[in-house]
Short mmCIF file of C-alpha atoms in Angstrom, two decimals:
data_model
loop_
_atom_site.label_atom_id
_atom_site.label_comp_id
_atom_site.label_asym_id
_atom_site.label_seq_id
_atom_site.Cartn_x
_atom_site.Cartn_y
_atom_site.Cartn_z
CA ILE A 1 145.36 87.92 -24.78
CA PRO A 2 142.19 86.16 -26.07
CA ILE A 3 140.38 89.51 -25.81
CA VAL A 4 142.74 90.87 -28.46
CA ILE A 5 143.26 87.89 -30.76
CA GLY A 6 139.72 86.49 -30.49
CA PRO A 7 137.87 89.19 -32.46
CA ALA A 8 140.64 89.37 -35.07
CA PHE A 9 140.65 85.59 -35.53
CA ALA A 10 136.85 85.57 -35.73
CA GLY A 11 136.94 88.23 -38.43
CA VAL A 12 139.30 86.10 -40.55
CA LEU A 13 137.12 83.01 -40.10
CA ILE A 14 133.90 84.88 -40.95
CA ALA A 15 135.49 86.16 -44.16
CA TRP A 16 136.71 82.67 -44.99
CA VAL A 17 133.85 80.33 -44.04
CA GLY A 18 130.98 82.63 -43.02
CA SER A 19 129.18 83.07 -39.70
CA PRO A 20 127.25 79.75 -39.28
CA PRO A 21 130.36 77.50 -39.34
CA LEU A 22 132.01 79.89 -36.90
CA LEU A 23 129.24 79.22 -34.38
CA VAL A 24 130.11 75.52 -34.62
CA VAL A 25 133.76 76.35 -33.96
CA ASP A 26 132.68 78.41 -30.95
CA ALA A 27 130.65 75.49 -29.61
CA VAL A 28 133.61 73.13 -30.05
CA THR A 29 135.78 75.40 -27.90
CA PHE A 30 133.32 74.94 -25.04
CA LEU A 31 133.45 71.17 -25.51
CA PHE A 32 137.25 71.35 -25.45
CA ALA A 33 137.17 73.33 -22.20
CA PHE A 34 134.75 70.81 -20.71
CA ALA A 35 137.02 67.91 -21.66
CA VAL A 36 140.12 69.62 -20.24
CA VAL A 37 138.43 70.30 -16.91
CA LEU A 38 136.97 66.79 -16.76
CA LEU A 39 140.21 64.97 -17.56
CA LEU A 40 142.95 67.19 -16.16
CA VAL A 41 141.57 69.13 -13.22
CA ARG A 42 141.69 67.33 -9.88
CA GLY A 43 139.67 68.56 -6.93
CA GLY A 44 140.99 68.71 -3.38
CA HIS A 45 139.70 66.95 -0.32
CA ALA A 46 136.10 67.46 0.71
CA VAL A 47 135.60 70.26 3.25
CA THR A 48 133.95 69.29 6.50
CA PRO A 49 130.63 71.19 6.77
CA ASP A 50 129.62 73.11 9.86
CA GLU A 51 126.42 74.75 11.13
CA ASP A 52 126.98 77.91 9.13
CA SER A 53 127.34 76.01 5.85
CA GLU A 54 124.13 74.00 6.11
CA GLY A 55 121.20 74.75 3.81
CA LEU A 56 120.72 76.06 0.31
CA PHE A 57 120.98 79.71 1.36
CA ALA A 58 124.05 79.43 3.59
CA GLY A 59 125.96 81.71 1.24
CA VAL A 60 123.22 84.32 1.31
CA ARG A 61 123.14 84.21 5.12
CA TYR A 62 126.90 84.77 5.25
CA LEU A 63 126.67 87.75 2.88
CA ALA A 64 123.88 89.26 4.97
CA LYS A 65 126.22 89.29 7.98
CA ASP A 66 129.49 90.23 6.33
CA LYS A 67 130.09 93.98 6.31
CA LEU A 68 132.39 93.86 3.30
CA LEU A 69 131.13 91.13 0.96
CA GLY A 70 127.43 91.87 1.54
CA PRO A 71 127.46 95.46 0.25
CA THR A 72 130.05 94.53 -2.38
CA THR A 73 127.68 91.94 -3.84
CA LEU A 74 124.94 94.54 -4.27
CA THR A 75 127.30 96.92 -6.04
CA LEU A 76 128.39 94.14 -8.42
CA VAL A 77 124.83 93.99 -9.76
CA VAL A 78 125.11 97.64 -10.83
CA LEU A 79 128.64 97.27 -12.15
CA ASP A 80 128.00 94.10 -14.14
CA GLY A 81 124.84 95.57 -15.63
CA SER A 82 126.74 98.64 -16.79
CA ALA A 83 129.68 96.58 -18.08
CA ASN A 84 127.41 94.37 -20.17
CA ALA A 85 125.68 97.44 -21.56
CA ILE A 86 129.09 98.55 -22.89
CA SER A 87 129.40 95.39 -24.99
CA VAL A 88 126.18 96.35 -26.78
CA ALA A 89 126.79 100.09 -26.83
CA ILE A 90 130.17 99.93 -28.61
CA PRO A 91 128.90 98.34 -31.85
CA LEU A 92 125.88 100.65 -31.68
CA LEU A 93 128.19 103.64 -31.30
CA ALA A 94 130.27 102.63 -34.31
CA TYR A 95 127.16 102.09 -36.43
CA THR A 96 125.25 105.24 -35.51
CA ARG A 97 127.91 107.82 -34.62
CA TYR A 98 130.80 106.78 -36.85
CA HIS A 99 129.12 106.21 -40.21
CA GLN A 100 128.20 102.54 -39.84
CA ASN A 101 131.86 101.56 -39.77
CA PRO A 102 132.38 98.11 -38.20
CA HIS A 103 136.15 98.60 -38.23
CA ILE A 104 135.79 101.34 -35.64
CA ALA A 105 133.92 98.96 -33.35
CA GLY A 106 136.81 96.53 -33.78
CA TRP A 107 139.38 99.20 -32.95
CA ILE A 108 137.50 100.23 -29.81
CA LEU A 109 137.23 96.63 -28.62
CA LEU A 110 140.90 96.11 -29.47
CA ALA A 111 141.79 99.15 -27.37
CA PHE A 112 139.94 97.64 -24.42
CA GLY A 113 141.72 94.31 -24.90
CA ILE A 114 145.18 95.88 -25.08
CA GLY A 115 144.40 97.94 -21.99
CA ALA A 116 143.25 94.83 -20.15
CA ILE A 117 146.46 92.98 -21.01
CA ALA A 118 148.57 95.90 -19.81
CA GLY A 119 146.50 96.09 -16.62
CA SER A 120 146.92 92.35 -16.03
CA VAL A 121 150.69 92.77 -16.17
CA ALA A 122 150.60 95.78 -13.85
CA VAL A 123 148.35 94.20 -11.22
CA VAL A 124 150.88 91.39 -10.61
CA LYS A 125 153.17 94.00 -9.07
CA LEU A 126 150.51 96.27 -7.59
CA ILE A 127 148.76 93.50 -5.64
CA ASP A 128 151.97 92.98 -3.64
CA MET A 129 152.50 96.70 -3.04
CA PHE A 130 149.08 97.88 -1.87
CA ASP A 131 146.25 96.76 0.38
CA ALA A 132 143.74 94.79 -1.69
CA ILE A 133 140.72 96.86 -0.63
CA LYS A 134 142.42 100.23 -1.20
CA LEU A 135 143.79 99.09 -4.56
CA SER A 136 140.44 97.89 -5.87
CA SER A 137 138.66 100.99 -4.50
CA ALA A 138 141.03 103.33 -6.34
CA ALA A 139 140.97 101.29 -9.54
CA ILE A 140 137.19 101.10 -9.68
CA LEU A 141 136.93 104.90 -9.57
CA LEU A 142 139.52 105.17 -12.35
CA VAL A 143 137.55 102.71 -14.49
CA ALA A 144 134.51 104.96 -14.37
CA ALA A 145 136.17 108.30 -15.14
CA PRO A 146 137.15 107.73 -18.83
CA LEU A 147 133.64 106.55 -19.73
CA TRP A 148 132.34 110.11 -19.36
CA ILE A 149 134.52 111.08 -22.33
CA VAL A 150 132.52 108.77 -24.61
CA VAL A 151 129.35 110.73 -23.82
CA VAL A 152 130.69 113.62 -25.91
CA HIS A 153 130.82 113.36 -29.71
CA LEU A 154 134.60 113.11 -30.18
CA PRO A 155 136.74 111.46 -32.88
CA TRP A 156 136.76 107.69 -32.56
CA ILE A 157 140.45 107.64 -31.69
CA ALA A 158 139.62 109.56 -28.51
CA VAL A 159 137.02 106.94 -27.67
CA CYS A 160 139.67 104.26 -28.16
CA GLY A 161 141.92 106.08 -25.72
CA ALA A 162 139.17 106.31 -23.11
CA ILE A 163 138.23 102.65 -23.46
CA PHE A 164 141.91 101.68 -23.28
CA VAL A 165 142.20 103.38 -19.89
CA THR A 166 139.02 101.69 -18.68
CA GLY A 167 140.33 98.33 -19.88
CA PHE A 168 143.65 98.92 -18.10
CA PHE A 169 142.04 99.32 -14.70
CA VAL A 170 139.54 96.44 -15.01
CA PRO A 171 142.08 93.71 -14.06
CA ILE A 172 143.32 95.91 -11.22
CA ILE A 173 139.78 95.73 -9.83
CA ASN A 174 139.14 92.09 -10.59
CA ALA A 175 142.29 90.62 -9.05
CA PRO A 176 141.86 92.09 -5.53
CA ILE A 177 138.09 91.53 -5.54
CA MET A 178 138.47 87.89 -6.58
CA ALA A 179 141.19 87.43 -3.97
CA ILE A 180 138.85 88.74 -1.28
CA ILE A 181 135.84 86.75 -2.50
CA THR A 182 137.77 83.48 -2.70
CA THR A 183 139.67 83.78 0.58
CA ARG A 184 137.56 85.78 3.01
CA PRO A 185 134.70 83.30 3.63
CA PRO A 186 135.49 80.26 5.82
CA ALA A 187 136.29 77.14 3.80
CA ALA A 188 133.10 75.33 4.83
CA VAL A 189 130.82 77.97 3.35
CA ARG A 190 133.12 79.43 0.69
CA ALA A 191 131.63 77.64 -2.32
CA LYS A 192 128.09 78.71 -1.41
CA VAL A 193 129.20 82.29 -0.80
CA MET A 194 130.91 82.44 -4.19
CA THR A 195 127.84 80.95 -5.85
CA ALA A 196 125.62 83.56 -4.20
CA ILE A 197 127.90 86.41 -5.27
CA LEU A 198 128.19 85.23 -8.88
CA THR A 199 124.44 84.64 -9.11
CA ALA A 200 123.70 88.12 -7.80
CA SER A 201 126.22 89.80 -10.09
CA GLY A 202 124.78 87.87 -13.04
CA LEU A 203 121.39 89.47 -12.47
CA GLY A 204 122.69 92.73 -13.86
CA ASN A 205 123.96 91.22 -17.11
CA PRO A 206 120.71 90.88 -19.08
CA ILE A 207 119.29 94.07 -17.60
CA GLY A 208 122.26 96.12 -18.81
CA ARG A 209 122.03 94.69 -22.32
CA VAL A 210 118.26 95.03 -22.68
CA LEU A 211 118.15 98.65 -21.55
CA VAL A 212 120.56 99.91 -24.23
CA GLY A 213 117.88 99.78 -26.95
CA PRO A 214 115.21 101.85 -25.16
CA GLU A 215 117.85 104.31 -23.95
CA PHE A 216 119.10 104.84 -27.49
CA GLN A 217 115.60 105.33 -28.86
CA ALA A 218 114.85 107.90 -26.18
CA TRP A 219 118.13 109.82 -25.88
CA GLY A 220 120.55 108.60 -28.55
CA ASN A 221 124.17 107.63 -27.96
CA MET A 222 124.71 110.46 -25.50
CA GLY A 223 121.94 109.11 -23.29
CA VAL A 224 123.22 105.54 -23.53
CA TRP A 225 126.71 106.49 -22.43
CA LEU A 226 125.42 108.86 -19.75
CA VAL A 227 123.57 105.93 -18.20
CA ILE A 228 126.58 103.64 -18.58
CA ALA A 229 129.06 106.13 -17.14
CA GLY A 230 126.62 107.04 -14.40
CA GLY A 231 125.96 103.39 -13.56
CA VAL A 232 129.65 102.50 -13.37
CA SER A 233 130.36 105.64 -11.34
CA LEU A 234 127.52 104.86 -8.93
CA GLY A 235 128.73 101.28 -8.52
CA ALA A 236 132.30 102.53 -8.03
CA VAL A 237 131.32 104.96 -5.30
CA LEU A 238 129.14 102.37 -3.57
CA TYR A 239 131.89 99.76 -3.69
CA ALA A 240 134.61 102.12 -2.50
CA GLY A 241 132.38 103.29 0.36
CA ALA A 242 131.41 99.76 1.37
CA ALA A 243 134.99 98.51 1.11
CA LEU A 244 136.49 101.30 3.17
CA ARG A 245 133.73 101.19 5.79
CA GLY A 246 133.53 97.42 5.98
CA ALA A 247 135.71 94.98 7.83
CA ARG A 248 139.36 95.16 6.83
CA PHE A 249 140.63 92.31 4.66
CA GLU A 250 143.23 91.51 7.31
CA ALA A 251 140.45 91.16 9.89
CA ALA A 252 138.97 88.15 8.08
CA PRO A 253 139.03 84.78 9.86
CA ALA A 254 142.47 83.26 10.27
CA GLU A 255 141.78 80.45 7.81
CA ALA A 256 140.77 82.95 5.14
CA THR A 257 144.11 84.57 4.39
CA LEU A 258 145.91 85.19 1.14
#
């Protein structure tokens, strides 16, 4: 829901008070979140450490041995890099392909948000109907496919449709993957494994954003979206292959069950 109402609310505030005060409002929302977590969230009991959880790189050692989470972590670098490139490429697309029209950028982002909300509703049912690995493997391939449509110079409404489909399948990937990440590792090492995975996936974020500019200068919008669609497709194939070849989710340790 915030994906849809956030940009619209921001647009109203920018028109009303301008951009600088809006940055202050944005900062206050982070302070509010900090206060809520500090005052209302209560942690559980401390987990007893074991030999496998000792050391700063315990999470990295676990990923190196795990046949599912290890390869998955590497693919997340590619996927997150491509996903962050999209957030830069959409405004660029609206400005350079669709006559410098910021409203089109808003409509495309809105289409993604509506798709994500619909996907979030659907995944609640799907996660109970299908194996988590098979569900995420299928969804990740379906996320990549519509992005190839954006490569071609089509009316912006077609781009909205493609991004809507991509947005729909994103939660269907995220829910099973997060379930696996948060339940597969043993409790003693789980926090360090999650930290290692999130750190690795975060490496792709700035790379994806930075590369959009040089790609556009060299090949234009078609080149930018070819790289994005290719990157997401490569990550999708790598993840699906690693997931289907790796250890089954049901084969995880007994304490790491859904």
